[in-house]
Amino acid sequence: MLHSGHNEIDGVPVEVVRKRIRRINIRVAADGTVCLSVPKWWATLRQGEDFLREKWRWVQKTRAEVLARPAATRAPVTEAELEALRTLLGELNAMWAARVGEDGVSWKIRRVKSLWGCCHWRDRYITYNAELAHAPRDLVEYVVAHEYTHFAVHNHGPKFRALMDERLPGWQTLRRRLNRREWGETRQNAHLAQTPASRQTFGLEDIQPPCAAPEPVAAPTVAPPASRVPAAPAAQAGAKGRKLTFVQTEFWE
């Protein structure tokens, strides 16, 4: 039986934490540690362990891929790069909001460890990882397309993947490139005019106003890899009649 904190399964380190989250999550850290997050109020550690064991083949496969990757070297994001990213995200958010018909969406940039983007569909805003300042335009656009698709589909199931195929053919390749940070020296600000350093302090949430509908534009180019692996099927109901849903994701730290 797993317990909160450090555990081992077949010699693999497993860290178990209870969080105020809606779904059971499995992540694989760069050092090979498996991170299991279990909803604090309406799921049990037994349910988390059962899900982990059910997905153990996926865990082993993903862990092998993560450990085979070269160590990521991360340059700090400068104020000039951050300002360039704001400019690019302003353009891409406006374009995708118009393309998919999602009005009144706000966005912000934060320093985030494990996700490239996060769609808060109930509150209609998106959070983007500041490290996207190092990614080329097509990978940044992928993240934008990915998050806007979550306004229509709130998980990573078959409907989400089908809609991404329709909106952005080739998105799986972009996801792989992004997760592996395959951009070398080709950074998005290399083809963006450098703007003056932001007056805002890097690391603040920097909420942007809702996107205004732009003039009609051509279909965008392909974009970057998704921050998560497709969601697993819904599981048994938890306490208070809540329906537990599980998702397995990949961690980039």
GROMACS .gro file of C-alpha atoms in nm:
model
  253
    1MET     CA    1   0.000   0.000   0.000
    2LEU     CA    2   0.139   0.338  -0.101
    3HIS     CA    3   0.160   0.618   0.153
    4SER     CA    4   0.216   0.992   0.126
    5GLY     CA    5   0.579   1.077   0.063
    6HIS     CA    6   0.854   0.854  -0.076
    7ASN     CA    7   0.770   0.501  -0.196
    8GLU     CA    8   0.922   0.244  -0.430
    9ILE     CA    9   0.762   0.007  -0.681
   10ASP     CA   10   0.989  -0.246  -0.855
   11GLY     CA   11   1.287  -0.029  -0.759
   12VAL     CA   12   1.130   0.284  -0.913
   13PRO     CA   13   1.102   0.584  -0.676
   14VAL     CA   14   0.743   0.704  -0.642
   15GLU     CA   15   0.651   1.029  -0.467
   16VAL     CA   16   0.288   1.046  -0.352
   17VAL     CA   17   0.124   1.377  -0.261
   18ARG     CA   18  -0.231   1.476  -0.172
   19LYS     CA   19  -0.348   1.794  -0.343
   20ARG     CA   20  -0.657   2.004  -0.395
   21ILE     CA   21  -0.699   1.882  -0.751
   22ARG     CA   22  -0.982   1.728  -0.950
   23ARG     CA   23  -0.801   1.433  -1.103
   24ILE     CA   24  -0.539   1.175  -1.018
   25ASN     CA   25  -0.218   1.267  -1.202
   26ILE     CA   26   0.092   1.068  -1.289
   27ARG     CA   27   0.408   1.255  -1.389
   28VAL     CA   28   0.762   1.143  -1.458
   29ALA     CA   29   1.040   1.376  -1.346
   30ALA     CA   30   1.368   1.417  -1.533
   31ASP     CA   31   1.552   1.211  -1.269
   32GLY     CA   32   1.310   0.920  -1.323
   33THR     CA   33   1.101   0.976  -1.013
   34VAL     CA   34   0.733   0.898  -1.065
   35CYS     CA   35   0.508   1.164  -0.911
   36LEU     CA   36   0.157   1.055  -0.816
   37SER     CA   37  -0.086   1.332  -0.718
   38VAL     CA   38  -0.412   1.226  -0.554
   39PRO     CA   39  -0.715   1.454  -0.494
   40LYS     CA   40  -0.714   1.546  -0.128
   41TRP     CA   41  -1.083   1.538  -0.047
   42TRP     CA   42  -1.257   1.282  -0.269
   43ALA     CA   43  -1.005   1.015  -0.364
   44THR     CA   44  -0.817   0.760  -0.156
   45LEU     CA   45  -0.453   0.656  -0.176
   46ARG     CA   46  -0.578   0.309  -0.269
   47GLN     CA   47  -0.755   0.454  -0.574
   48GLY     CA   48  -0.437   0.638  -0.666
   49GLU     CA   49  -0.228   0.323  -0.630
   50ASP     CA   50  -0.475   0.119  -0.835
   51PHE     CA   51  -0.458   0.373  -1.115
   52LEU     CA   52  -0.078   0.385  -1.099
   53ARG     CA   53  -0.051   0.007  -1.126
   54GLU     CA   54  -0.303   0.003  -1.409
   55LYS     CA   55  -0.081   0.250  -1.599
   56TRP     CA   56   0.250   0.096  -1.493
   57ARG     CA   57   0.348  -0.009  -1.847
   58TRP     CA   58   0.297   0.352  -1.960
   59VAL     CA   59   0.502   0.470  -1.661
   60GLN     CA   60   0.793   0.238  -1.745
   61LYS     CA   61   0.789   0.336  -2.112
   62THR     CA   62   0.770   0.709  -2.036
   63ARG     CA   63   1.036   0.683  -1.766
   64ALA     CA   64   1.276   0.513  -2.008
   65GLU     CA   65   1.220   0.790  -2.263
   66VAL     CA   66   1.271   1.064  -2.003
   67LEU     CA   67   1.592   0.910  -1.868
   68ALA     CA   68   1.726   0.874  -2.224
   69ARG     CA   69   1.692   1.246  -2.294
   70PRO     CA   70   1.997   1.469  -2.269
   71ALA     CA   71   1.994   1.693  -1.964
   72ALA     CA   72   1.805   2.011  -2.035
   73THR     CA   73   2.004   2.329  -2.014
   74ARG     CA   74   1.790   2.631  -1.950
   75ALA     CA   75   1.900   2.982  -2.009
   76PRO     CA   76   1.721   3.243  -1.799
   77VAL     CA   77   1.448   3.440  -1.972
   78THR     CA   78   1.552   3.803  -2.017
   79GLU     CA   79   1.317   4.100  -2.001
   80ALA     CA   80   1.366   4.159  -2.375
   81GLU     CA   81   1.272   3.797  -2.450
   82LEU     CA   82   0.973   3.820  -2.218
   83GLU     CA   83   0.852   4.135  -2.392
   84ALA     CA   84   0.893   3.966  -2.731
   85LEU     CA   85   0.690   3.672  -2.602
   86ARG     CA   86   0.413   3.907  -2.487
   87THR     CA   87   0.404   4.057  -2.835
   88LEU     CA   88   0.387   3.716  -3.003
   89LEU     CA   89   0.123   3.583  -2.762
   90GLY     CA   90  -0.086   3.896  -2.815
   91GLU     CA   91  -0.087   3.826  -3.189
   92LEU     CA   92  -0.148   3.451  -3.162
   93ASN     CA   93  -0.419   3.477  -2.896
   94ALA     CA   94  -0.610   3.730  -3.104
   95MET     CA   95  -0.575   3.514  -3.415
   96TRP     CA   96  -0.689   3.191  -3.249
   97ALA     CA   97  -0.970   3.358  -3.053
   98ALA     CA   98  -1.110   3.482  -3.384
   99ARG     CA   99  -1.051   3.154  -3.562
  100VAL     CA  100  -1.233   2.934  -3.307
  101GLY     CA  101  -1.490   3.193  -3.198
  102GLU     CA  102  -1.380   3.233  -2.835
  103ASP     CA  103  -1.432   3.595  -2.727
  104GLY     CA  104  -1.335   3.757  -2.398
  105VAL     CA  105  -1.039   3.530  -2.317
  106SER     CA  106  -0.761   3.681  -2.105
  107TRP     CA  107  -0.410   3.542  -2.066
  108LYS     CA  108  -0.103   3.578  -1.851
  109ILE     CA  109   0.261   3.467  -1.842
  110ARG     CA  110   0.411   3.292  -1.540
  111ARG     CA  111   0.726   3.104  -1.452
  112VAL     CA  112   0.592   2.747  -1.445
  113LYS     CA  113   0.782   2.421  -1.399
  114SER     CA  114   0.567   2.144  -1.542
  115LEU     CA  115   0.323   2.286  -1.799
  116TRP     CA  116   0.365   2.489  -2.116
  117GLY     CA  117   0.015   2.627  -2.083
  118CYS     CA  118  -0.299   2.588  -1.876
  119CYS     CA  119  -0.657   2.670  -1.979
  120HIS     CA  120  -0.880   2.793  -1.696
  121TRP     CA  121  -1.194   2.746  -1.904
  122ARG     CA  122  -1.441   2.832  -1.627
  123ASP     CA  123  -1.278   3.171  -1.567
  124ARG     CA  124  -1.189   3.215  -1.935
  125TYR     CA  125  -0.819   3.283  -1.909
  126ILE     CA  126  -0.500   3.102  -2.010
  127THR     CA  127  -0.163   3.081  -1.833
  128TYR     CA  128   0.151   3.046  -2.045
  129ASN     CA  129   0.495   2.932  -1.932
  130ALA     CA  130   0.756   3.209  -1.953
  131GLU     CA  131   1.004   2.959  -2.099
  132LEU     CA  132   0.809   2.975  -2.424
  133ALA     CA  133   1.020   3.286  -2.482
  134HIS     CA  134   1.293   3.043  -2.595
  135ALA     CA  135   1.070   2.847  -2.833
  136PRO     CA  136   1.022   2.922  -3.205
  137ARG     CA  137   0.695   3.069  -3.327
  138ASP     CA  138   0.539   2.743  -3.451
  139LEU     CA  139   0.579   2.578  -3.110
  140VAL     CA  140   0.437   2.879  -2.927
  141GLU     CA  141   0.143   2.876  -3.167
  142TYR     CA  142   0.086   2.508  -3.093
  143VAL     CA  143   0.049   2.585  -2.722
  144VAL     CA  144  -0.199   2.863  -2.801
  145ALA     CA  145  -0.401   2.632  -3.027
  146HIS     CA  146  -0.389   2.357  -2.763
  147GLU     CA  147  -0.521   2.581  -2.487
  148TYR     CA  148  -0.796   2.735  -2.703
  149THR     CA  149  -0.912   2.384  -2.793
  150HIS     CA  150  -0.964   2.318  -2.422
  151PHE     CA  151  -1.247   2.572  -2.420
  152ALA     CA  152  -1.436   2.322  -2.639
  153VAL     CA  153  -1.305   1.997  -2.484
  154HIS     CA  154  -1.188   2.002  -2.122
  155ASN     CA  155  -0.969   1.689  -2.136
  156HIS     CA  156  -0.718   1.517  -2.365
  157GLY     CA  157  -0.946   1.238  -2.484
  158PRO     CA  158  -1.039   1.130  -2.839
  159LYS     CA  159  -1.263   1.434  -2.899
  160PHE     CA  160  -0.980   1.668  -2.807
  161ARG     CA  161  -0.731   1.492  -3.032
  162ALA     CA  162  -0.978   1.484  -3.321
  163LEU     CA  163  -1.043   1.856  -3.286
  164MET     CA  164  -0.669   1.928  -3.273
  165ASP     CA  165  -0.623   1.719  -3.589
  166GLU     CA  166  -0.884   1.937  -3.756
  167ARG     CA  167  -0.751   2.268  -3.630
  168LEU     CA  168  -0.379   2.205  -3.646
  169PRO     CA  169  -0.266   1.906  -3.855
  170GLY     CA  170   0.072   1.776  -3.744
  171TRP     CA  171   0.033   1.899  -3.387
  172GLN     CA  172   0.173   1.572  -3.243
  173THR     CA  173   0.510   1.642  -3.406
  174LEU     CA  174   0.510   1.990  -3.260
  175ARG     CA  175   0.427   1.849  -2.917
  176ARG     CA  176   0.726   1.614  -2.934
  177ARG     CA  177   0.957   1.896  -3.040
  178LEU     CA  178   0.836   2.119  -2.759
  179ASN     CA  179   0.861   1.853  -2.488
  180ARG     CA  180   1.215   1.772  -2.604
  181ARG     CA  181   1.300   2.139  -2.641
  182GLU     CA  182   1.414   2.078  -2.997
  183TRP     CA  183   1.461   2.436  -3.095
  184GLY     CA  184   1.837   2.481  -3.062
  185GLU     CA  185   1.923   2.842  -3.140
  186THR     CA  186   1.601   2.903  -3.335
  187ARG     CA  187   1.416   3.111  -3.079
  188GLN     CA  188   1.093   3.295  -3.132
  189ASN     CA  189   1.248   3.635  -3.065
  190ALA     CA  190   1.499   3.576  -3.345
  191HIS     CA  191   1.227   3.670  -3.593
  192LEU     CA  192   1.051   3.921  -3.371
  193ALA     CA  193   1.162   4.280  -3.341
  194GLN     CA  194   1.306   4.338  -2.997
  195THR     CA  195   1.083   4.563  -2.791
  196PRO     CA  196   1.180   4.779  -2.494
  197ALA     CA  197   1.212   4.597  -2.166
  198SER     CA  198   0.880   4.554  -1.994
  199ARG     CA  199   0.789   4.796  -1.719
  200GLN     CA  200   0.644   4.502  -1.529
  201THR     CA  201   0.860   4.276  -1.315
  202PHE     CA  202   0.936   3.935  -1.459
  203GLY     CA  203   0.757   3.658  -1.274
  204LEU     CA  204   0.441   3.852  -1.198
  205GLU     CA  205   0.120   3.716  -1.341
  206ASP     CA  206   0.089   3.996  -1.595
  207ILE     CA  207  -0.279   3.951  -1.685
  208GLN     CA  208  -0.359   4.065  -2.037
  209PRO     CA  209  -0.699   4.205  -2.143
  210PRO     CA  210  -0.938   3.995  -2.351
  211CYS     CA  211  -0.836   3.959  -2.714
  212ALA     CA  212  -1.001   4.190  -2.962
  213ALA     CA  213  -1.120   4.028  -3.283
  214PRO     CA  214  -0.861   4.095  -3.554
  215GLU     CA  215  -0.904   4.124  -3.928
  216PRO     CA  216  -0.956   3.787  -4.105
  217VAL     CA  217  -0.630   3.595  -4.124
  218ALA     CA  218  -0.501   3.292  -4.306
  219ALA     CA  219  -0.494   2.956  -4.130
  220PRO     CA  220  -0.198   2.947  -3.890
  221THR     CA  221   0.103   2.724  -3.923
  222VAL     CA  222   0.164   2.416  -3.716
  223ALA     CA  223   0.235   2.452  -3.346
  224PRO     CA  224   0.413   2.291  -3.039
  225PRO     CA  225   0.360   1.974  -2.837
  226ALA     CA  226   0.098   1.935  -2.571
  227SER     CA  227   0.182   1.955  -2.209
  228ARG     CA  228   0.012   1.629  -2.128
  229VAL     CA  229  -0.039   1.278  -2.247
  230PRO     CA  230  -0.398   1.178  -2.347
  231ALA     CA  231  -0.630   1.141  -2.051
  232ALA     CA  232  -0.713   0.797  -1.922
  233PRO     CA  233  -1.076   0.681  -1.899
  234ALA     CA  234  -1.291   0.799  -1.612
  235ALA     CA  235  -1.280   0.574  -1.307
  236GLN     CA  236  -1.516   0.485  -1.026
  237ALA     CA  237  -1.709   0.748  -0.835
  238GLY     CA  238  -1.548   0.889  -0.525
  239ALA     CA  239  -1.688   1.028  -0.205
  240LYS     CA  240  -1.991   1.256  -0.212
  241GLY     CA  241  -2.091   1.115  -0.553
  242ARG     CA  242  -1.810   1.291  -0.737
  243LYS     CA  243  -1.693   1.117  -1.053
  244LEU     CA  244  -1.317   1.076  -1.046
  245THR     CA  245  -1.127   1.134  -1.366
  246PHE     CA  246  -0.766   1.040  -1.415
  247VAL     CA  247  -0.498   1.191  -1.633
  248GLN     CA  248  -0.143   1.082  -1.699
  249THR     CA  249   0.096   1.359  -1.786
  250GLU     CA  250   0.463   1.406  -1.852
  251PHE     CA  251   0.681   1.627  -1.636
  252TRP     CA  252   0.961   1.838  -1.785
  253GLU     CA  253   1.166   1.932  -1.481
   0.00000   0.00000   0.00000
